[in-house]
XYZ file of C-alpha atoms in Angstrom:
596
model
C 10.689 21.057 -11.807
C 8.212 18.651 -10.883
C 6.179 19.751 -7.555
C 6.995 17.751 -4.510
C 3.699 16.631 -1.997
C 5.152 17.449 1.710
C 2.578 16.393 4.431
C 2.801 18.163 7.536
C 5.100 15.681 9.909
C 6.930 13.709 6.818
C 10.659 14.805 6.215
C 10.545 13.506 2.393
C 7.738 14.217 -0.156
C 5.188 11.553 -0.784
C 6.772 11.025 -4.154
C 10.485 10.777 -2.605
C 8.851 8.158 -0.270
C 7.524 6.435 -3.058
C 10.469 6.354 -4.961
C 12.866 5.243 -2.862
C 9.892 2.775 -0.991
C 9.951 0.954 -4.934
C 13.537 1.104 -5.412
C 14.523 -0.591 -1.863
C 11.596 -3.161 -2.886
C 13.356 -3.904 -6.310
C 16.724 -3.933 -4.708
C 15.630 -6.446 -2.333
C 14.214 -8.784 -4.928
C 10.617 -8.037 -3.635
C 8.605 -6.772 -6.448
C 4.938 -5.432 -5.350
C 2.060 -5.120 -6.800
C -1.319 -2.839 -6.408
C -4.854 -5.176 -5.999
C -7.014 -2.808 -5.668
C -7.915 0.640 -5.244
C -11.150 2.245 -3.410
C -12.147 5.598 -3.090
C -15.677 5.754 -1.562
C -15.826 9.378 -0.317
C -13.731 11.979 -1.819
C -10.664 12.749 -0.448
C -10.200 9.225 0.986
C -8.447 6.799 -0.928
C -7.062 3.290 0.002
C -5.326 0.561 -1.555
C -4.396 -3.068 -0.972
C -0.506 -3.824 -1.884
C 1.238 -7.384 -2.182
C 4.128 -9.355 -2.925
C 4.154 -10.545 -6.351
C 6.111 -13.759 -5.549
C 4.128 -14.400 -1.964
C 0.746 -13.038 -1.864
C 0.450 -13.686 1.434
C 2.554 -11.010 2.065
C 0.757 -7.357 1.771
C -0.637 -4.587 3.469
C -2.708 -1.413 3.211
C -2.599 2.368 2.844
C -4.796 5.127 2.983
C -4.922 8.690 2.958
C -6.930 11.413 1.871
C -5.158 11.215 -1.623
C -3.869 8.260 -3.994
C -0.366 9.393 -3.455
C -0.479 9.433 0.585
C -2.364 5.910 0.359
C 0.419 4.439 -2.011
C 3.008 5.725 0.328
C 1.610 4.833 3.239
C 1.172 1.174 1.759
C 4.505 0.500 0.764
C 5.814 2.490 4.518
C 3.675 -0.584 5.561
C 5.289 -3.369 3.774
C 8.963 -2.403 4.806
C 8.032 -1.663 8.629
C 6.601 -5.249 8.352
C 9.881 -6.590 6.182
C 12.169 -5.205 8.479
C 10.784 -6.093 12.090
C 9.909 -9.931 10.717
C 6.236 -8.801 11.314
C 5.574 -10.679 8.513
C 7.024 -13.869 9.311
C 5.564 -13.557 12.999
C 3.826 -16.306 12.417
C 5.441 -18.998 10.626
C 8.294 -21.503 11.408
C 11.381 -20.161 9.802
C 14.033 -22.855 11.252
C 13.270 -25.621 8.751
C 17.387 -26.168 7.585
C 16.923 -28.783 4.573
C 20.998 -29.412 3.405
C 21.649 -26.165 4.681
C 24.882 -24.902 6.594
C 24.048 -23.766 10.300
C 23.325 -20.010 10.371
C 24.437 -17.156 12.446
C 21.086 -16.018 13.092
C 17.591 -16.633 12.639
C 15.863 -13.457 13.213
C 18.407 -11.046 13.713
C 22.110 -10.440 14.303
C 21.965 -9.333 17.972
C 19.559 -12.172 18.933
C 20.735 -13.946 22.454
C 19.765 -17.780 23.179
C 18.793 -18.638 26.400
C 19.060 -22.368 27.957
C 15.988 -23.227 30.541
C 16.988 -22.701 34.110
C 16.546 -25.244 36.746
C 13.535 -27.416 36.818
C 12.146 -25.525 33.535
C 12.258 -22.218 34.983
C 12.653 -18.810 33.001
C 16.232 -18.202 32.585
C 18.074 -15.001 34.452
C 21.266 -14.844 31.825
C 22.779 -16.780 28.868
C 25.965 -18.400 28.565
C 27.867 -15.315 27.963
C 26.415 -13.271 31.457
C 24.022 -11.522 29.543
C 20.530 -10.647 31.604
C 17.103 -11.510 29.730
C 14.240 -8.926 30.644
C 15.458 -6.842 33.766
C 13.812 -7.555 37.590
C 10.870 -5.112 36.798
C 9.946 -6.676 33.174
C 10.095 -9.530 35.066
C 7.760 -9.061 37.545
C 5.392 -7.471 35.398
C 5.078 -9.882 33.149
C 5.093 -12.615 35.310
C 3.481 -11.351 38.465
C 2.949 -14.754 39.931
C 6.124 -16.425 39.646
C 4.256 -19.250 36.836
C 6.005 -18.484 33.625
C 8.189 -21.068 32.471
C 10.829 -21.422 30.086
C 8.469 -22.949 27.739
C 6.023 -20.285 27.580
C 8.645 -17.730 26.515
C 9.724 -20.270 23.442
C 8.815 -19.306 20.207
C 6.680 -21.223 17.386
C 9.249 -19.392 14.894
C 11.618 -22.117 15.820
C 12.605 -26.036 17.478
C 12.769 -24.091 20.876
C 13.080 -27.382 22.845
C 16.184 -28.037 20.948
C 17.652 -24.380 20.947
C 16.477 -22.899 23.779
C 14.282 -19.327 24.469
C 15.533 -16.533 22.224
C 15.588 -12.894 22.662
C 15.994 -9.782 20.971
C 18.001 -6.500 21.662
C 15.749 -3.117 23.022
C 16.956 -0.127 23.971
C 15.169 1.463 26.922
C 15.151 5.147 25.900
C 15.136 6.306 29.672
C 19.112 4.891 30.178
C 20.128 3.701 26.765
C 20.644 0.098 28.314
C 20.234 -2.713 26.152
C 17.387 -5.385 27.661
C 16.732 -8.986 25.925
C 12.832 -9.312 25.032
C 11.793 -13.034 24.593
C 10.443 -13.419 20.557
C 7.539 -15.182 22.038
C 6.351 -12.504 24.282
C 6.864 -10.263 21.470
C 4.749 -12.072 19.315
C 1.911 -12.926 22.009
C 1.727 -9.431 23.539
C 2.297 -6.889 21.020
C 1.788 -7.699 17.344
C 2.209 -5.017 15.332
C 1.691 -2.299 17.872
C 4.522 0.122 17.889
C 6.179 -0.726 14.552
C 6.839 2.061 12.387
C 9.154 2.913 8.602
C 9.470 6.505 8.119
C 12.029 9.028 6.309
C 14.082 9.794 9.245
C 14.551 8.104 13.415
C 11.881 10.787 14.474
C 9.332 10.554 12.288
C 9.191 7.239 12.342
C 9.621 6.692 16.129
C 6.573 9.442 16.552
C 4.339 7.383 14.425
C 4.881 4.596 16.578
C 4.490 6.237 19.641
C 1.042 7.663 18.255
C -0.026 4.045 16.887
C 0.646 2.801 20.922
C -1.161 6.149 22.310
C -4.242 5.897 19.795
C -4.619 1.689 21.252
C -4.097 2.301 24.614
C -6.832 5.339 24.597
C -9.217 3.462 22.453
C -9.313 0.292 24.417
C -9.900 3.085 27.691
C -12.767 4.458 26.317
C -14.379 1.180 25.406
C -13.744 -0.624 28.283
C -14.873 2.106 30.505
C -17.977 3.311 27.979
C -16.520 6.725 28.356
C -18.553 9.571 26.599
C -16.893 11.594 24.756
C -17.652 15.610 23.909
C -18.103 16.641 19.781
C -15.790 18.062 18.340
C -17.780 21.474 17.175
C -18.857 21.953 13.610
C -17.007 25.433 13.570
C -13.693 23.841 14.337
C -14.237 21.277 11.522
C -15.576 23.768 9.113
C -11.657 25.100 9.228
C -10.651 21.562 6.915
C -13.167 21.656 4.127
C -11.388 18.281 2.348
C -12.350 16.228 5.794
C -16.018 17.433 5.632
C -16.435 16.898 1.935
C -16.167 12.958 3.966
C -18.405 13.275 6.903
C -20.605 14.817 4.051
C -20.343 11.632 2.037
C -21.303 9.651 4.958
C -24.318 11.663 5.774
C -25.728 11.502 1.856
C -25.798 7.755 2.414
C -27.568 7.616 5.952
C -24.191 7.041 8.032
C -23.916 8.993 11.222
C -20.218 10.104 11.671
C -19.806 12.274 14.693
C -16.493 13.529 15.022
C -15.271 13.359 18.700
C -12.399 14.771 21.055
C -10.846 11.566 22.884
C -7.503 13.539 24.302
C -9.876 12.817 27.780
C -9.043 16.798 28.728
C -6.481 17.279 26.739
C -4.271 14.517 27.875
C -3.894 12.493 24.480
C -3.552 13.695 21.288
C -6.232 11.021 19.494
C -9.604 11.673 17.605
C -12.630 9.337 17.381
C -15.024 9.230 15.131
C -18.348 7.356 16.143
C -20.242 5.831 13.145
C -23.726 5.108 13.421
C -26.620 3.147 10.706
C -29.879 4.410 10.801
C -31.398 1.402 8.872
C -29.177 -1.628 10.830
C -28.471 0.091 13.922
C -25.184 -1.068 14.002
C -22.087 1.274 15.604
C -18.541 1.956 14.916
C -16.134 3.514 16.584
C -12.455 4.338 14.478
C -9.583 5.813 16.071
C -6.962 8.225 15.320
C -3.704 9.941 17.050
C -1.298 12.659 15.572
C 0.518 15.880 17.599
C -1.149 17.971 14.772
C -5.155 18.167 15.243
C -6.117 18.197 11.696
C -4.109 15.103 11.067
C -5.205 13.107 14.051
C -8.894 13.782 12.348
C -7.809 13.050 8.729
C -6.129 9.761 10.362
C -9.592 8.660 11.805
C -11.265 9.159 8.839
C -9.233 7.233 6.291
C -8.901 4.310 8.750
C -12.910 3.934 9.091
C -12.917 3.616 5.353
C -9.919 1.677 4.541
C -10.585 -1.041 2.976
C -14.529 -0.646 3.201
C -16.855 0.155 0.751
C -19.897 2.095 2.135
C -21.943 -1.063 1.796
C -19.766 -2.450 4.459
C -20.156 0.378 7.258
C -23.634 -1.249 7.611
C -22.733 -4.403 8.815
C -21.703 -3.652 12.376
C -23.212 -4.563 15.709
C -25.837 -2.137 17.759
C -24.624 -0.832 20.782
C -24.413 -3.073 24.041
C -25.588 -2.869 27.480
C -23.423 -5.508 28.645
C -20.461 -3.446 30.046
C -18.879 -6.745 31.015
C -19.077 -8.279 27.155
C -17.933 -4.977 26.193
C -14.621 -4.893 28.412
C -14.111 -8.505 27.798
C -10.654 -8.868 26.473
C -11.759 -10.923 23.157
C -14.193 -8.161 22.507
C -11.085 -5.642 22.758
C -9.208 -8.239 20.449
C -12.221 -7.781 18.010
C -11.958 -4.180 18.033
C -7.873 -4.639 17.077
C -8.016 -6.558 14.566
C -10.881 -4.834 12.075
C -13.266 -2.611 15.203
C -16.501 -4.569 14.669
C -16.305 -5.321 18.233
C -19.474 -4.150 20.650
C -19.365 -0.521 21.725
C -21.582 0.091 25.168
C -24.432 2.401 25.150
C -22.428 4.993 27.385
C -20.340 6.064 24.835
C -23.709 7.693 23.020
C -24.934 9.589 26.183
C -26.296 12.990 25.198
C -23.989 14.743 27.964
C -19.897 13.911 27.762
C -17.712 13.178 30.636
C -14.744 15.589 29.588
C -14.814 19.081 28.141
C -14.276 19.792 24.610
C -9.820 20.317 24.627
C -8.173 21.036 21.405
C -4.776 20.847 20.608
C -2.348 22.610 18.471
C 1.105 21.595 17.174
C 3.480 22.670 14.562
C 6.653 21.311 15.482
C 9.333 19.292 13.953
C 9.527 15.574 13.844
C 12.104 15.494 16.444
C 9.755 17.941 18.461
C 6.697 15.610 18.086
C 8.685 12.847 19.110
C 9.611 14.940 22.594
C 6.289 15.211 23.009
C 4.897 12.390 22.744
C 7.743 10.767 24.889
C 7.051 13.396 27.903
C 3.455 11.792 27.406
C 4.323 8.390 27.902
C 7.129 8.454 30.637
C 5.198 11.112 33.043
C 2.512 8.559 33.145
C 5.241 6.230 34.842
C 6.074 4.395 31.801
C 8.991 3.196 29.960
C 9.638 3.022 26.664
C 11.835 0.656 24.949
C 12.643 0.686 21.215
C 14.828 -1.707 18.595
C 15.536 0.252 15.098
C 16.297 -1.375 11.714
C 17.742 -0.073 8.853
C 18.654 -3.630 6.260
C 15.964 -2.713 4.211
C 17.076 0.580 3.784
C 14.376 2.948 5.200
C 14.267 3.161 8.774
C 11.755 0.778 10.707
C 11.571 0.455 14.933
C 9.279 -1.260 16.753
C 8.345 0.477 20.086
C 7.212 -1.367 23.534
C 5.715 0.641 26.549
C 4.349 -2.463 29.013
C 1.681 -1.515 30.202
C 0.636 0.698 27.713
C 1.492 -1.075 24.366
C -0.225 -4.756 25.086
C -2.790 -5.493 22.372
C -3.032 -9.295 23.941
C -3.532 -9.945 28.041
C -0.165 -10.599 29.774
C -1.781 -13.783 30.797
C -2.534 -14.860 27.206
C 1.264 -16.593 27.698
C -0.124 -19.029 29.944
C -3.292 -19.806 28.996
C -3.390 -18.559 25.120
C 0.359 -19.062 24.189
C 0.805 -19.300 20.159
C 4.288 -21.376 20.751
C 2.252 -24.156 22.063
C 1.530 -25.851 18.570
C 5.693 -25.924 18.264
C 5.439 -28.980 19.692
C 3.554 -30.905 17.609
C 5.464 -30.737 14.343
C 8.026 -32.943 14.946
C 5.548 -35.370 14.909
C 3.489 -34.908 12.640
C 5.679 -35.146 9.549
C 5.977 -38.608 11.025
C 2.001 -39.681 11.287
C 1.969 -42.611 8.804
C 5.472 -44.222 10.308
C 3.741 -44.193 13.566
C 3.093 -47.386 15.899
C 0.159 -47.147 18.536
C 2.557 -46.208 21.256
C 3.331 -43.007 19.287
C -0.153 -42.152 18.156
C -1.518 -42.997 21.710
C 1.186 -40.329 23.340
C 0.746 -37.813 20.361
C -3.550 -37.971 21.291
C -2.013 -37.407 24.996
C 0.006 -34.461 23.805
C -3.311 -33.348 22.093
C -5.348 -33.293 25.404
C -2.336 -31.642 27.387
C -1.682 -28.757 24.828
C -5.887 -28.158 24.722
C -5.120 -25.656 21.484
C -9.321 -25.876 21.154
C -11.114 -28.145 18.112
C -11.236 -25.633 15.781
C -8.129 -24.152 15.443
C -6.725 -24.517 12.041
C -3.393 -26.925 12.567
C -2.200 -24.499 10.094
C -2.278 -21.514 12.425
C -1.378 -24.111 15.243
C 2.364 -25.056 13.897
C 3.330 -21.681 11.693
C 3.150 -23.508 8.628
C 1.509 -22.164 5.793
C -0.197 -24.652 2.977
C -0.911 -24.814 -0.576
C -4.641 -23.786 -1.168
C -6.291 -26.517 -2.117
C -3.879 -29.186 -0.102
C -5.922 -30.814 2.459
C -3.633 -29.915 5.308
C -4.647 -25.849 4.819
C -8.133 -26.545 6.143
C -7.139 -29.530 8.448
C -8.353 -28.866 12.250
C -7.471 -30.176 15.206
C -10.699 -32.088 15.893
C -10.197 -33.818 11.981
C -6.594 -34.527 13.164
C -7.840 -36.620 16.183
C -10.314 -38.469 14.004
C -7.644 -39.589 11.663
C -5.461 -40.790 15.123
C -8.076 -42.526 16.292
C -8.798 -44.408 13.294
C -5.114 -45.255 13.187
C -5.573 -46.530 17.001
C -8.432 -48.558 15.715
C -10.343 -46.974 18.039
C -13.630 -46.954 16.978
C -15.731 -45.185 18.939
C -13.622 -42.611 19.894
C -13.333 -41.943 15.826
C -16.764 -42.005 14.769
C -17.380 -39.391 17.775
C -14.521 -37.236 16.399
C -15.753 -37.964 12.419
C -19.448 -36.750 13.642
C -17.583 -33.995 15.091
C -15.999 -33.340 11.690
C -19.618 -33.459 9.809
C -20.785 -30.740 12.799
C -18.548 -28.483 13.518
C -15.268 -29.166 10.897
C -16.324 -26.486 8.577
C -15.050 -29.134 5.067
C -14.798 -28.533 2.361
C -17.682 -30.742 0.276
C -15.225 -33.704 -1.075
C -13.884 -34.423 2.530
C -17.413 -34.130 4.176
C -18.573 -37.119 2.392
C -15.184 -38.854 3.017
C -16.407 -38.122 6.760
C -19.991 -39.072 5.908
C -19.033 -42.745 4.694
C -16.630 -43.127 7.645
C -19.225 -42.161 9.955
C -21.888 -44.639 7.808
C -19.259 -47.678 7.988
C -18.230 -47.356 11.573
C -21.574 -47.075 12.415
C -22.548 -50.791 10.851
C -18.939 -52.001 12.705
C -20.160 -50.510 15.946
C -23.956 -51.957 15.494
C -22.178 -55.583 14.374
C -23.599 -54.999 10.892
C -21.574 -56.081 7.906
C -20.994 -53.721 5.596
C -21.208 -56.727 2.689
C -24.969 -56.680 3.515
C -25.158 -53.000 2.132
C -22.471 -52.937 -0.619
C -24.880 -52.473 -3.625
C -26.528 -49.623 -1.742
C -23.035 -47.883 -0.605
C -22.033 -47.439 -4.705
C -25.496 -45.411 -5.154
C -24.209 -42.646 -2.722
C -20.439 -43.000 -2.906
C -18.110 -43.656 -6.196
C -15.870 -46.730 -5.866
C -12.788 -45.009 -4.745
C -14.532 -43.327 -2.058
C -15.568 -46.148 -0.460
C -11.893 -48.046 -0.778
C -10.215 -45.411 0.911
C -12.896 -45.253 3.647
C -13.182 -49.164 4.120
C -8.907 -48.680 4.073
C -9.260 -46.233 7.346
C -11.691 -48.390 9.134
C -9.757 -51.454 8.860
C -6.686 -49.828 9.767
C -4.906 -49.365 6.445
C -4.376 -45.307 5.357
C -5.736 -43.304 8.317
C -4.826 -40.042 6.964
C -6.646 -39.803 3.946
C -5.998 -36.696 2.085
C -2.570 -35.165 3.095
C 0.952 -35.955 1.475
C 3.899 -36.173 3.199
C 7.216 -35.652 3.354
C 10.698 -35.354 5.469
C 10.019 -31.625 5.762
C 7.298 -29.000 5.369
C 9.243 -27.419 2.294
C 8.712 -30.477 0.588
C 5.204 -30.434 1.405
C 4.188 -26.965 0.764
C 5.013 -24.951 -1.993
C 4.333 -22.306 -0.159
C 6.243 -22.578 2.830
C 9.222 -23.061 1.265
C 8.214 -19.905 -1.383
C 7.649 -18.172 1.978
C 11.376 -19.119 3.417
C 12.749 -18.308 0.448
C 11.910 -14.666 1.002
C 12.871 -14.892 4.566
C 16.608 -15.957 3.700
C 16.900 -13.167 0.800
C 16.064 -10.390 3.288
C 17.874 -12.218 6.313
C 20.839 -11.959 4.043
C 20.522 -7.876 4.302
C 20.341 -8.136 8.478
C 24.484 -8.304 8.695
C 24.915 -5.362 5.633
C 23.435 -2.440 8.159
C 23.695 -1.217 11.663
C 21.884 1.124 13.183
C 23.050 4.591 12.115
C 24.128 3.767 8.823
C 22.351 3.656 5.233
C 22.062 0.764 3.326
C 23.600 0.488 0.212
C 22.062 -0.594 -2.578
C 24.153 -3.486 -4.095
């Protein structure tokens, strides 16, 4: 009989996980593939896993052996399958000679119609209540929310209205309607979970929010923690054979209790360079004490070489920088965000408080539940099973924000929605058009630099020219279009400064900026023409002389009557979208999925 790997708090093996992980992959059409391995300290393994078909969709595991890091990986890429984590971020309504569809993200979704004069809607059609008067008034504590700040970038909100998806609050068992675009401005990934069974799962989430929520305390407030003692770690020799690793290459990792006196179950593990003098701080949470540490561990070096744990910033004395919520935002995404000098003081501000547990899964999930609610929160949780290993995603507000609440008003991700419309039609434009669509531009204020990309959920073929477009090239082009002249060489400077080009399109910009310089100065460009060829090939300077005079503003991108037909990748994208939408109707909570 072959021996089975059981970690303490799993209900299957790691090689039943991976098993069944790959066969629910396969049966869904969604073949994966392993990048890349790395194993820089022994006993700590981690590997980078994608889609075969859509490389842009992947994740990573780790764990303190190749097994737990390959299961952990492909946990990853379901959790993210099944809660549309992976599409998060990308328009999915696009309907080319399609039939209407029942659904776009999920079966139980509700569609909400604005209320009057734009405000957020109370109930649908059918009666049914979005959010409940307390979510309300948390999230919108000053009455300024509209009904476009809860609409989506996943869809044509204007046309179809505010959707919302089905939680359970855990406290009552009452259904309540969470907008999709406060999901995906708020929360991210935080609280999403696959596992072998409802409990397992459902406690890794609940760790995932408690480890966030205590990490971004401890930052903010520069709280000192106390060491964990080198006689309690002696007790897991694998774990040490890793701090030992670290200290052979002149990396500080001190190994310390952040339950704040035993309130939290959650580890940290300050990393420090001699040479640089950079700082790191990872972050870990699990019931069980020596997991919670092994947790910490494998995240500081997942993905990283040991090169890379040298590249971090020194500690700050800045408390405000260090609480700022983009510096917290830096710290979520990879932790290279500034730690404050507080957290290295010589004396801690709690006692050393260890914890024990031994539990089942269904225990651990008790547990950690008491934690949350008799802290005054409430927990609310959505479960799905059409990929056929149970996912949830949890939400405690309050607790589980990664983003500020007022990040929907002032840093809302639906706000590039409404430009795409448009912008399929840029070349059929007249001036009254282009004129309202630089208006529409000023009023949305989505910031120069942003990728348009990012901006309207589309995602581009590499090397197409709309993948690296930004928002301060897109005005350039308008403005050339408008014939406005000085308003587009100040935006085609902008482009050479701050546009980040790649080198073809820079000198595109370059000439541009060279010919509407000698129209501005009442030069003629025939005076130069000889001159022009010894910089610029002759097709360079046709398409540039083209844009000045009004012909083809928008040198450089193809278009189309839809984004599929644009980008390859896009529609490769919806493509996988629709064959794993097609799964959502096949399962309901409670029941397994079978495999067709």
């Amino acid at each position: 009989m072959n021996e089975k790997t059981l970690l303490p708090g799993k209900d299957l093996s790691l090689e039943e996980t991976i098993a069944k992980a790959t066969a629910l992959l396969d049966n869904l059409g969604l073949r994966t593939e392993t990048v890349s391995w790395l194993n820089p300290a022994p006993n700590c393994w981690s590997v980078h896993i994608q889609s075969n078909d859509c490389p842009l969709l992947c994740t990573n595991g780790k764990g303190t052996s190749r097994l737990a890091a390959l299961a952990s990986g492909l946990g990853e890429f379901l959790e993210r399958l099944s809660t549309n984590f992976f599409f998060a971020d990308y328009f999915l309504d696009e309907r080319v000679d399609e039939d209407e569809k029942p659904y776009l993200f999920f079966p139980g979704e509700r569609w909400f119609t604005a209320g009057e004069k734009e405000a957020v809607p109370r109930r649908d059609r059918q009666g049914t209540a979005l959010l409940n008067e307390h979510l309300r008034s948390f999230y919108d504590p000053d009455g300024e929310l509209t009904f476009a700040h809860l609409c989506d970038n996943n869809s044509n909100s204007a046309d179809r209205g505010l959707c919302a998806l089905p939680f359970q609050s855990l406290a009552d068992g009452r259904t309540i309607y969470f907008p999709v675009s406060l999901l995906n401005n708020l929360y991210v990934s935080n609280g999403m979970a696959a596992g072998n069974s409802p409990a397992e799962c459902s406690a890794q989430a609940l760790s995932e929010i408690l480890e966030r929520y205590v990490k971004n305390i401890i930052i903010t407030e520069g709280i000192s923690l106390p060491d964990v003692p080198h006689s309690c770690l002696q007790n897991y020799p694998r774990l040490c054979s890793i701090l030992d690793t670290l200290a052979e290459q002149g990396l500080s990792a001190q190994v310390k209790d952040a339950s704040l006196g035993g309130q939290f179950p959650v580890i940290c593990v300050l990393l420090t360079d001699y040479d640089s003098g950079g700082a790191f701080a990872a972050f870990g949470a699990n019931c069980r004490f020596e997991t919670a540490i092994e947790r910490t561990l494998t995240e500081l070096l997942q993905g990283r070489s040991l090169d890379r744990l040298r590249r971090f910033p020194p500690p700050c004395h800045d408390s405000n920088l260090v609480a700022d919520p983009f510096n917290l935002e830096s710290h979520f995404i990879d932790s290279d965000g500034l730690l404050s000098w507080n957290m290295f003081q010589d004396s801690a501000d709690y006692a050393f408080s260890p914890w024990d547990f031994t539990g089942s899964t269904e225990e651990e999930f008790a547990r950690l539940q008491r934690l949350v609610t008799d802290r005054g929160f409430h927990i609310y949780r959505a479960e799905y099973l059409h990929c056929g290993m149970y996912s949830c995603r949890i939400l405690v507000p309050g607790m589980s924000e990664i983003y500020p609440i007022d990040d929907l008003l002032y840093n809302n991700k639906g706000t590039g929605a409404l430009l795409r419309p448009h912008l399929l039609r840029l070349p059929a434009m007249d001036k009254h058009e282009l004129g309202a669509l630089i208006e529409l531009l000023e009023t949305l204020d989505l910031g120069e630099q942003v990728l348009l990309s990012q901006a309207i959920g589309i995602v581009f073929d590499e090397h197409s020219s709309w993948a690296t477009l930004r928002i301060g090239e897109l005005k350039a082009m308008i403005y050339l279009a408008l014939q406005q002249k000085e308003a587009a060489l100040e935006w085609c400077t902008w482009c050479l400064d701050y546009g980040a080009l790649p080198a073809k399109r820079k000198r595109y910009y370059r000439l541009l900026q060279t010919l509407l310089n000698f129209h501005l100065t009442g030069e003629t460009v025939a005076g130069y023409s000889r001159s022009l060829r010894l910089f610029y090939a002759e097709e360079e300077i046709v398409a540039a002389e083209s844009a000045v005079h009004g012909g083809s503003s928008f040198h450089g991108l193809n278009f189309a009557g839809s984004w599929q037909e644009i980008s390859a990748e896009q529609k490769k994208l919806l493509q996988i979208y629709e064959r794993v939408n097609a799964f959502k109707m096949t399962a309901a909570p409670g029941k397994e999925l079978r495999t067709r």
